[in-house]
PDB file of C-alpha atoms in Angstrom:
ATOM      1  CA  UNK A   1      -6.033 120.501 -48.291  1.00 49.00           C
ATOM      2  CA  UNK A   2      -3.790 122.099 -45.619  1.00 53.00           C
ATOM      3  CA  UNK A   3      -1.688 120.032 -43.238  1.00 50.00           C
ATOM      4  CA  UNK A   4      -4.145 119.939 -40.263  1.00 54.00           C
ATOM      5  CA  UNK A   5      -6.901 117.985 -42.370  1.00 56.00           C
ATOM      6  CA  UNK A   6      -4.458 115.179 -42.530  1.00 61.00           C
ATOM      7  CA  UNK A   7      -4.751 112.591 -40.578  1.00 58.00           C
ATOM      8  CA  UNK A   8      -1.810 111.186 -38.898  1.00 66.00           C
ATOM      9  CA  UNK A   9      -0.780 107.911 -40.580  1.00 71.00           C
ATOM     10  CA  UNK A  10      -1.829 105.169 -37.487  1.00 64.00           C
ATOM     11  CA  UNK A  11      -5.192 106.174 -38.176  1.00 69.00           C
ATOM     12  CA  UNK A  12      -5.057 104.456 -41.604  1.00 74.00           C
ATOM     13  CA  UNK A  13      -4.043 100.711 -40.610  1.00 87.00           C
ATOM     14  CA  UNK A  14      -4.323  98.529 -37.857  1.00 93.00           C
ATOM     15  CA  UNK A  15      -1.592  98.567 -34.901  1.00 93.00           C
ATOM     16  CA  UNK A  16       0.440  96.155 -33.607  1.00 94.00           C
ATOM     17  CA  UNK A  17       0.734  95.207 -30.276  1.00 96.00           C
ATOM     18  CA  UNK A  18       4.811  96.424 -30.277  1.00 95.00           C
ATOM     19  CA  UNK A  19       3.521  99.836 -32.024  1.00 94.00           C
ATOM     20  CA  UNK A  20       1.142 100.023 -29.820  1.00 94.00           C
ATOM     21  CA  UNK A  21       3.363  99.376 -26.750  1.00 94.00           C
ATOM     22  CA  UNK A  22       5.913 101.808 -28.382  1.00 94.00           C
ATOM     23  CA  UNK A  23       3.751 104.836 -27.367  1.00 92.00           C
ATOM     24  CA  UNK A  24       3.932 106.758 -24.349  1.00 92.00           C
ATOM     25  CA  UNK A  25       1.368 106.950 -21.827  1.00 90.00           C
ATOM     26  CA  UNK A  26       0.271 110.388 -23.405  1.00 90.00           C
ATOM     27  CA  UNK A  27      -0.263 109.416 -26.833  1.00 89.00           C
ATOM     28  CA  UNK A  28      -2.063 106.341 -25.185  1.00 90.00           C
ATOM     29  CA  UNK A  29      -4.552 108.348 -23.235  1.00 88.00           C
ATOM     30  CA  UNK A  30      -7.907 109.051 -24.398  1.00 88.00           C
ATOM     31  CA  UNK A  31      -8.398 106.234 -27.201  1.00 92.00           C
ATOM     32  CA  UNK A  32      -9.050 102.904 -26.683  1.00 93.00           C
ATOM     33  CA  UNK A  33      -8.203  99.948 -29.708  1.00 94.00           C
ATOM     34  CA  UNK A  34     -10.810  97.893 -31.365  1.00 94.00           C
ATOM     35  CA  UNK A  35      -9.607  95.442 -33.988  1.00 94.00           C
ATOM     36  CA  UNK A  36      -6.053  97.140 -34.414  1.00 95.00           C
ATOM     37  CA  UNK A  37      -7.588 100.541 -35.323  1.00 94.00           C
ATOM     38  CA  UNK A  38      -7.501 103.446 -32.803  1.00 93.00           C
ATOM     39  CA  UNK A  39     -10.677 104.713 -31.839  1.00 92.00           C
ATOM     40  CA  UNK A  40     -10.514 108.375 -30.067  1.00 88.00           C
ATOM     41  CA  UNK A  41     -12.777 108.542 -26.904  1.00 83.00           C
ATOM     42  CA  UNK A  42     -14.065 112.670 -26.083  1.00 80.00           C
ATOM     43  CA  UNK A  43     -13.250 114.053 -22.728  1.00 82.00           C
ATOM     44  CA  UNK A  44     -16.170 112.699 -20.487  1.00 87.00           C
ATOM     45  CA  UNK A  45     -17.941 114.995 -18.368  1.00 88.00           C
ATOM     46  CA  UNK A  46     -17.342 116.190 -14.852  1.00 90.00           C
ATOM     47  CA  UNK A  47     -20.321 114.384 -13.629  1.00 87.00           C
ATOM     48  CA  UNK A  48     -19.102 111.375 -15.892  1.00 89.00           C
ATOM     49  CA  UNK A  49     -15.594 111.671 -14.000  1.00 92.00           C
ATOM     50  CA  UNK A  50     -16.906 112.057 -10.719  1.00 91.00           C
ATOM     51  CA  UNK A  51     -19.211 109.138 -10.537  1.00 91.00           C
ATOM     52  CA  UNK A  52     -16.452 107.352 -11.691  1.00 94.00           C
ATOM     53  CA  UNK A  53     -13.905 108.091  -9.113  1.00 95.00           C
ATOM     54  CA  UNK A  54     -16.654 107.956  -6.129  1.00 93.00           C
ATOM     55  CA  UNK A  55     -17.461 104.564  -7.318  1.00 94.00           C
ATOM     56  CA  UNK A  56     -13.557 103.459  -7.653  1.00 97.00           C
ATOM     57  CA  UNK A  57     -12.624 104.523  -4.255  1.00 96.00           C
ATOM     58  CA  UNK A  58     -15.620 103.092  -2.701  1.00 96.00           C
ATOM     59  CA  UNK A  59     -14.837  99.763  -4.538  1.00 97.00           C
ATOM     60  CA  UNK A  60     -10.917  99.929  -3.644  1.00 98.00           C
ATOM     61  CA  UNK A  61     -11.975 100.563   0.213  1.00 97.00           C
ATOM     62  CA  UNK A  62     -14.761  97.678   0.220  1.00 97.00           C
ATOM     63  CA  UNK A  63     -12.452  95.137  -2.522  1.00 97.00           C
ATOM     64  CA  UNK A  64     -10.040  94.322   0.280  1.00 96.00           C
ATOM     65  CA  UNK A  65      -6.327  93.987   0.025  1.00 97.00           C
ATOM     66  CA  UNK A  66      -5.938  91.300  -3.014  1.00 97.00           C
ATOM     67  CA  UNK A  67      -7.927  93.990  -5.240  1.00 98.00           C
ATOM     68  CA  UNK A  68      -7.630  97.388  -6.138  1.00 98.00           C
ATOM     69  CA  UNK A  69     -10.239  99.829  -7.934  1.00 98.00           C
ATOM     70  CA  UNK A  70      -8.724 101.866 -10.502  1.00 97.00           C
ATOM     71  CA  UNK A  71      -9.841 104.310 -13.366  1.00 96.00           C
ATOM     72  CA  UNK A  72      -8.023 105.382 -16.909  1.00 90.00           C
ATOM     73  CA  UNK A  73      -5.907 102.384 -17.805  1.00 93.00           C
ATOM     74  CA  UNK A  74      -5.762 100.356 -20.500  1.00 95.00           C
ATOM     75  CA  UNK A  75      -6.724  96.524 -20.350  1.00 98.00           C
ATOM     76  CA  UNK A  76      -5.566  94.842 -22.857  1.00 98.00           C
ATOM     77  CA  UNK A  77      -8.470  92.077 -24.398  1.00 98.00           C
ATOM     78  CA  UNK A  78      -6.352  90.328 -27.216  1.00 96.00           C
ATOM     79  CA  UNK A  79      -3.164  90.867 -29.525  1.00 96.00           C
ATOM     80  CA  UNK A  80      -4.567  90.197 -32.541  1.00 95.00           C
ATOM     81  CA  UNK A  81      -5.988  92.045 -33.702  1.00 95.00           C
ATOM     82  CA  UNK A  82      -5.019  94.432 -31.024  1.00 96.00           C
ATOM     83  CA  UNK A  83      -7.867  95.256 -28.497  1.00 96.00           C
ATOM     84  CA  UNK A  84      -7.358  97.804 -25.814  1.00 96.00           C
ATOM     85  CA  UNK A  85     -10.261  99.385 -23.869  1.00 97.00           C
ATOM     86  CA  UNK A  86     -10.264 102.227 -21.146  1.00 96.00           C
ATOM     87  CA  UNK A  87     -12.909 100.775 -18.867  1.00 96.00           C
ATOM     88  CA  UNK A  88     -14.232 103.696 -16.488  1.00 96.00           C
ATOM     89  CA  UNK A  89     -13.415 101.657 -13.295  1.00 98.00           C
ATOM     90  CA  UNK A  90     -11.583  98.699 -13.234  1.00 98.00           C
ATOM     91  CA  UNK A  91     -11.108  96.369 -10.228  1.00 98.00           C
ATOM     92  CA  UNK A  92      -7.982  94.151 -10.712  1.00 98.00           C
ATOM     93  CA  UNK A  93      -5.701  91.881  -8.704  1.00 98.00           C
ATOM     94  CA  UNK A  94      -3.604  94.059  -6.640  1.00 98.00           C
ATOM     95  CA  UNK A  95      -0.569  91.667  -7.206  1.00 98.00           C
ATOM     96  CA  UNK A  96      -0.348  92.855 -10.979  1.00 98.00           C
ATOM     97  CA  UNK A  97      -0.436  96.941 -10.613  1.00 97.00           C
ATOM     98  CA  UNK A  98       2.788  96.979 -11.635  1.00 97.00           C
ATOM     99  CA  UNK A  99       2.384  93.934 -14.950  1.00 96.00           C
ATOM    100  CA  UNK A 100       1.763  95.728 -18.032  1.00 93.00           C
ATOM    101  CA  UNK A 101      -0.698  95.515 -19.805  1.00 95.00           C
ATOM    102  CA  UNK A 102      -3.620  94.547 -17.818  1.00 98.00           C
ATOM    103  CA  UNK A 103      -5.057  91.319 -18.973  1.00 98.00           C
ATOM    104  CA  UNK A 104      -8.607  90.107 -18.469  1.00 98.00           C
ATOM    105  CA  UNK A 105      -7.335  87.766 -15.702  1.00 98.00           C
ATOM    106  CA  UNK A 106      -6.038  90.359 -13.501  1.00 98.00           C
ATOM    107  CA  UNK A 107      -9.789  91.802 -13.987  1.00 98.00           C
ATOM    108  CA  UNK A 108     -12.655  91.014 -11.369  1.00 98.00           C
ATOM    109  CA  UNK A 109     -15.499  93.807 -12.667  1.00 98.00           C
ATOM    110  CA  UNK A 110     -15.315  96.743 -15.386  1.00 98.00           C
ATOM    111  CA  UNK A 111     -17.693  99.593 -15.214  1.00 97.00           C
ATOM    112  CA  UNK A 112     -18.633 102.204 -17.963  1.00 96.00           C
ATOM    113  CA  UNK A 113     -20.948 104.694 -17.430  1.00 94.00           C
ATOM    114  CA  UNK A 114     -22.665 105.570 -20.004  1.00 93.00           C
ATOM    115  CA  UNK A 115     -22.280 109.182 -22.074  1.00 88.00           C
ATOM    116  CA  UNK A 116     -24.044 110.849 -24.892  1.00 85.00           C
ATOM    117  CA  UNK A 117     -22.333 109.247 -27.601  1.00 83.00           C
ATOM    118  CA  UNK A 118     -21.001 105.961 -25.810  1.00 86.00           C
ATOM    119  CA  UNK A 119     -24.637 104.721 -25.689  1.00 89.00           C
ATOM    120  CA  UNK A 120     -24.095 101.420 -27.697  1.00 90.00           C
ATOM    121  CA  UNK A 121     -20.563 100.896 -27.184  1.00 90.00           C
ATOM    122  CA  UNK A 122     -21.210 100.371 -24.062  1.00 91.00           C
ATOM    123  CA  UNK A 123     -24.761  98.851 -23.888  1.00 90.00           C
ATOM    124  CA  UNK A 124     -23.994  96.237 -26.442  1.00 91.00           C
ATOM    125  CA  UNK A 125     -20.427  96.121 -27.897  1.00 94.00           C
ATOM    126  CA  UNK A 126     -18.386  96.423 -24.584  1.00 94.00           C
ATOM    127  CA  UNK A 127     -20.669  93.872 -22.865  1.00 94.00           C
ATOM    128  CA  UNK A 128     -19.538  90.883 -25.146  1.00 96.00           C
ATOM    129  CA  UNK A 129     -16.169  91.809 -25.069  1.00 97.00           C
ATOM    130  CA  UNK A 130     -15.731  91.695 -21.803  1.00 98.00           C
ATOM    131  CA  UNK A 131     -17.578  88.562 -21.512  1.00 98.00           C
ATOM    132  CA  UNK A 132     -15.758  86.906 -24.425  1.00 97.00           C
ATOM    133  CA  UNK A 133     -12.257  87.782 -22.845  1.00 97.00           C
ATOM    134  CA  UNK A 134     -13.955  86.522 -19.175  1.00 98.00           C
ATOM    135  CA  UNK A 135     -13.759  89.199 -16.962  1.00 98.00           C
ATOM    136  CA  UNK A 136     -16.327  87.658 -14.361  1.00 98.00           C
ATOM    137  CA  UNK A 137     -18.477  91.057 -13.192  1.00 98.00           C
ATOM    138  CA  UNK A 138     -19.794  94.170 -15.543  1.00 98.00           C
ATOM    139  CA  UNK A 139     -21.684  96.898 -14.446  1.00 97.00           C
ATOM    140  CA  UNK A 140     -23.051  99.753 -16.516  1.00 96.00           C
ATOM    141  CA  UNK A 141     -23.999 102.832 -14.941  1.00 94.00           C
ATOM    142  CA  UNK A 142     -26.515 105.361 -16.797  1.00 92.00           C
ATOM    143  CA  UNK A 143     -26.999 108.915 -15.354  1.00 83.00           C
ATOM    144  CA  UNK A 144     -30.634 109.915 -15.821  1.00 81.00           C
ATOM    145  CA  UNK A 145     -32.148 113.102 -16.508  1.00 81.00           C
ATOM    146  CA  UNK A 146     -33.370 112.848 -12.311  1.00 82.00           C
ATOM    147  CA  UNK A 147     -29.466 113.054 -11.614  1.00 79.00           C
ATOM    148  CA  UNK A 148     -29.450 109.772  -9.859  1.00 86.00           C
ATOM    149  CA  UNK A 149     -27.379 107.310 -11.531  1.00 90.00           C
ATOM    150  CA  UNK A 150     -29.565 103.685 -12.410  1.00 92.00           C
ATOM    151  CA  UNK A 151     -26.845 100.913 -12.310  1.00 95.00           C
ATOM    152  CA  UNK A 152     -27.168  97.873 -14.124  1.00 96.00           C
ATOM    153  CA  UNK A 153     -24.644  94.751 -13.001  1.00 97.00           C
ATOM    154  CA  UNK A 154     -23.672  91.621 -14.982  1.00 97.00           C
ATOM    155  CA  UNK A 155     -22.386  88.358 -13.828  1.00 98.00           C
ATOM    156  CA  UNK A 156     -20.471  86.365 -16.513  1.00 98.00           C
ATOM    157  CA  UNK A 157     -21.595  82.554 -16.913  1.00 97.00           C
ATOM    158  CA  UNK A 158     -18.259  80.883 -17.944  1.00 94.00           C
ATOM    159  CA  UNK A 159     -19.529  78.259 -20.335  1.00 96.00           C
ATOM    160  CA  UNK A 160     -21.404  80.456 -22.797  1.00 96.00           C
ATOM    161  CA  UNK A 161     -18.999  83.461 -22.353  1.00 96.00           C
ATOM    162  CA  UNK A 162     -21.760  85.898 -21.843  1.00 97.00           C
ATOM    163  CA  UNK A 163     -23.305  87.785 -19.205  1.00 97.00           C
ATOM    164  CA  UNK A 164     -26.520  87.184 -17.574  1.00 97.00           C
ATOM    165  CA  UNK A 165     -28.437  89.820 -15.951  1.00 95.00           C
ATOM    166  CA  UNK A 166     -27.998  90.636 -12.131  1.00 96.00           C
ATOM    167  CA  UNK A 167     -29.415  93.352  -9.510  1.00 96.00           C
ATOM    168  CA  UNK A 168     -30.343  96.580 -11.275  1.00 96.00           C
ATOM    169  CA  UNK A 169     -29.915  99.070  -8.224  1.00 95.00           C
ATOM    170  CA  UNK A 170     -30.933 102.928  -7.919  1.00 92.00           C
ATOM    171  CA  UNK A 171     -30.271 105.245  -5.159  1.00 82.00           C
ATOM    172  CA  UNK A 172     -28.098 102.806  -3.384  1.00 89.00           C
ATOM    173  CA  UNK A 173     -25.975  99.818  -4.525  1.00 92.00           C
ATOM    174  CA  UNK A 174     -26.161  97.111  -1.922  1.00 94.00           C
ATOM    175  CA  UNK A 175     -24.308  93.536  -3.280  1.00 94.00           C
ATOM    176  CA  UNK A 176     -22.561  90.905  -2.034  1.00 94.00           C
ATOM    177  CA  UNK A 177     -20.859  89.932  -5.493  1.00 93.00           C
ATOM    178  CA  UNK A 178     -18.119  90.339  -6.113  1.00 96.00           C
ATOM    179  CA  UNK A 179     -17.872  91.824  -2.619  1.00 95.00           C
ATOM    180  CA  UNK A 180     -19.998  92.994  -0.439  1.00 96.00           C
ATOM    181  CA  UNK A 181     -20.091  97.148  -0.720  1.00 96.00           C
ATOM    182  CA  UNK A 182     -22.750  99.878  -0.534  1.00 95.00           C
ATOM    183  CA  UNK A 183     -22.605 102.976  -2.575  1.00 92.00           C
ATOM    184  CA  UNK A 184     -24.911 106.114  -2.269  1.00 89.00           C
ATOM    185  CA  UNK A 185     -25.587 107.531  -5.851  1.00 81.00           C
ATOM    186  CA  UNK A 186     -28.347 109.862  -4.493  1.00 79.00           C
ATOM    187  CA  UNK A 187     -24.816 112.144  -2.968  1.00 74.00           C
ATOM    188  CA  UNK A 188     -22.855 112.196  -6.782  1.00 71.00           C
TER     189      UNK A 188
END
């Protein structure tokens, strides 16, 4: 076995929040925590990229000035075991871009869009984590073979800490919650 089949030694235990917090923003990029153990994320696609930075900057425009729309940063879901995940687009209290991490009650709505290979992550797993830690808005987006993205939204109802079903929206989003904004899809 040669040196490059090893793997390094944090993929064999779980992390801790102050190892965690000890790495820099580079080693941090491009994997996400689930129950203390690192999970690498692949690169997403253009498209995937895109469609996420149309949709942030259309949300940061139409969020006002207490929110901002973000993409690639952690938020940090619980301690312990550590749980850090790299929502696509995140729309958070614009009075905390400078607190570190990002806690679910800076968080107004997450959105993943959906890749080959992220299908159940986030279709199932994502969805109840976000719930369970209370962030009060999910949307998923799926990109379908027609190129026009179908995008699937999620209200969170506080006393079972889940999410109920909202709008489903193609073509164009049009909602008032969590604020009213209209995105094109048919342009990405």
């Amino acid at each position: 076995m040669t040196a490059e089949m090893v793997a390094p030694e944090w993929m064999h235990h779980q992390i801790t929040v102050d190892e965690y917090d000890s790495w820099s923003e580079e080693q941090c990029a491009g994997i996400e925590i689930v129950d203390g153990m690192v999970v690498v994320s692949p690169s997403a696609s253009k498209r995937h990229n895109r469609l996420a930075r149309i949709l942030a900057n259309t949300l940061d425009t139409a969020a006002g000035p207490d929110w901002n729309a973000d993409t690639d940063f952690d938020v940090r879901l619980q301690d312990v075991p550590l749980a850090n995940r790299r929502p696509d687009v995140v729309v958070y209290r614009a009075e905390t871009i400078d607190i570190t991490p990002t806690r679910p009650e800076h968080v107004l709505l997450v959105v993943e869009v959906v890749s080959p290979g992220s299908e159940t992550t986030d279709r199932i797993v994502k969805v109840d984590q976000y719930a369970q830690a209370g962030i009060a808005f999910y949307w998923r987006i799926e990109q379908t073979a027609n190129g026009v993205p179908l995008v699937y939204t999620y209200v969170l109802d506080p006393a079972s800490r889940s999410y109920r079903d909202a709008d489903v929206f193609t073509g164009t989003i049009r909602t008032a919650a969590p604020f009213a904004v209209e995105i094109d899809l048919s342009t990405i």
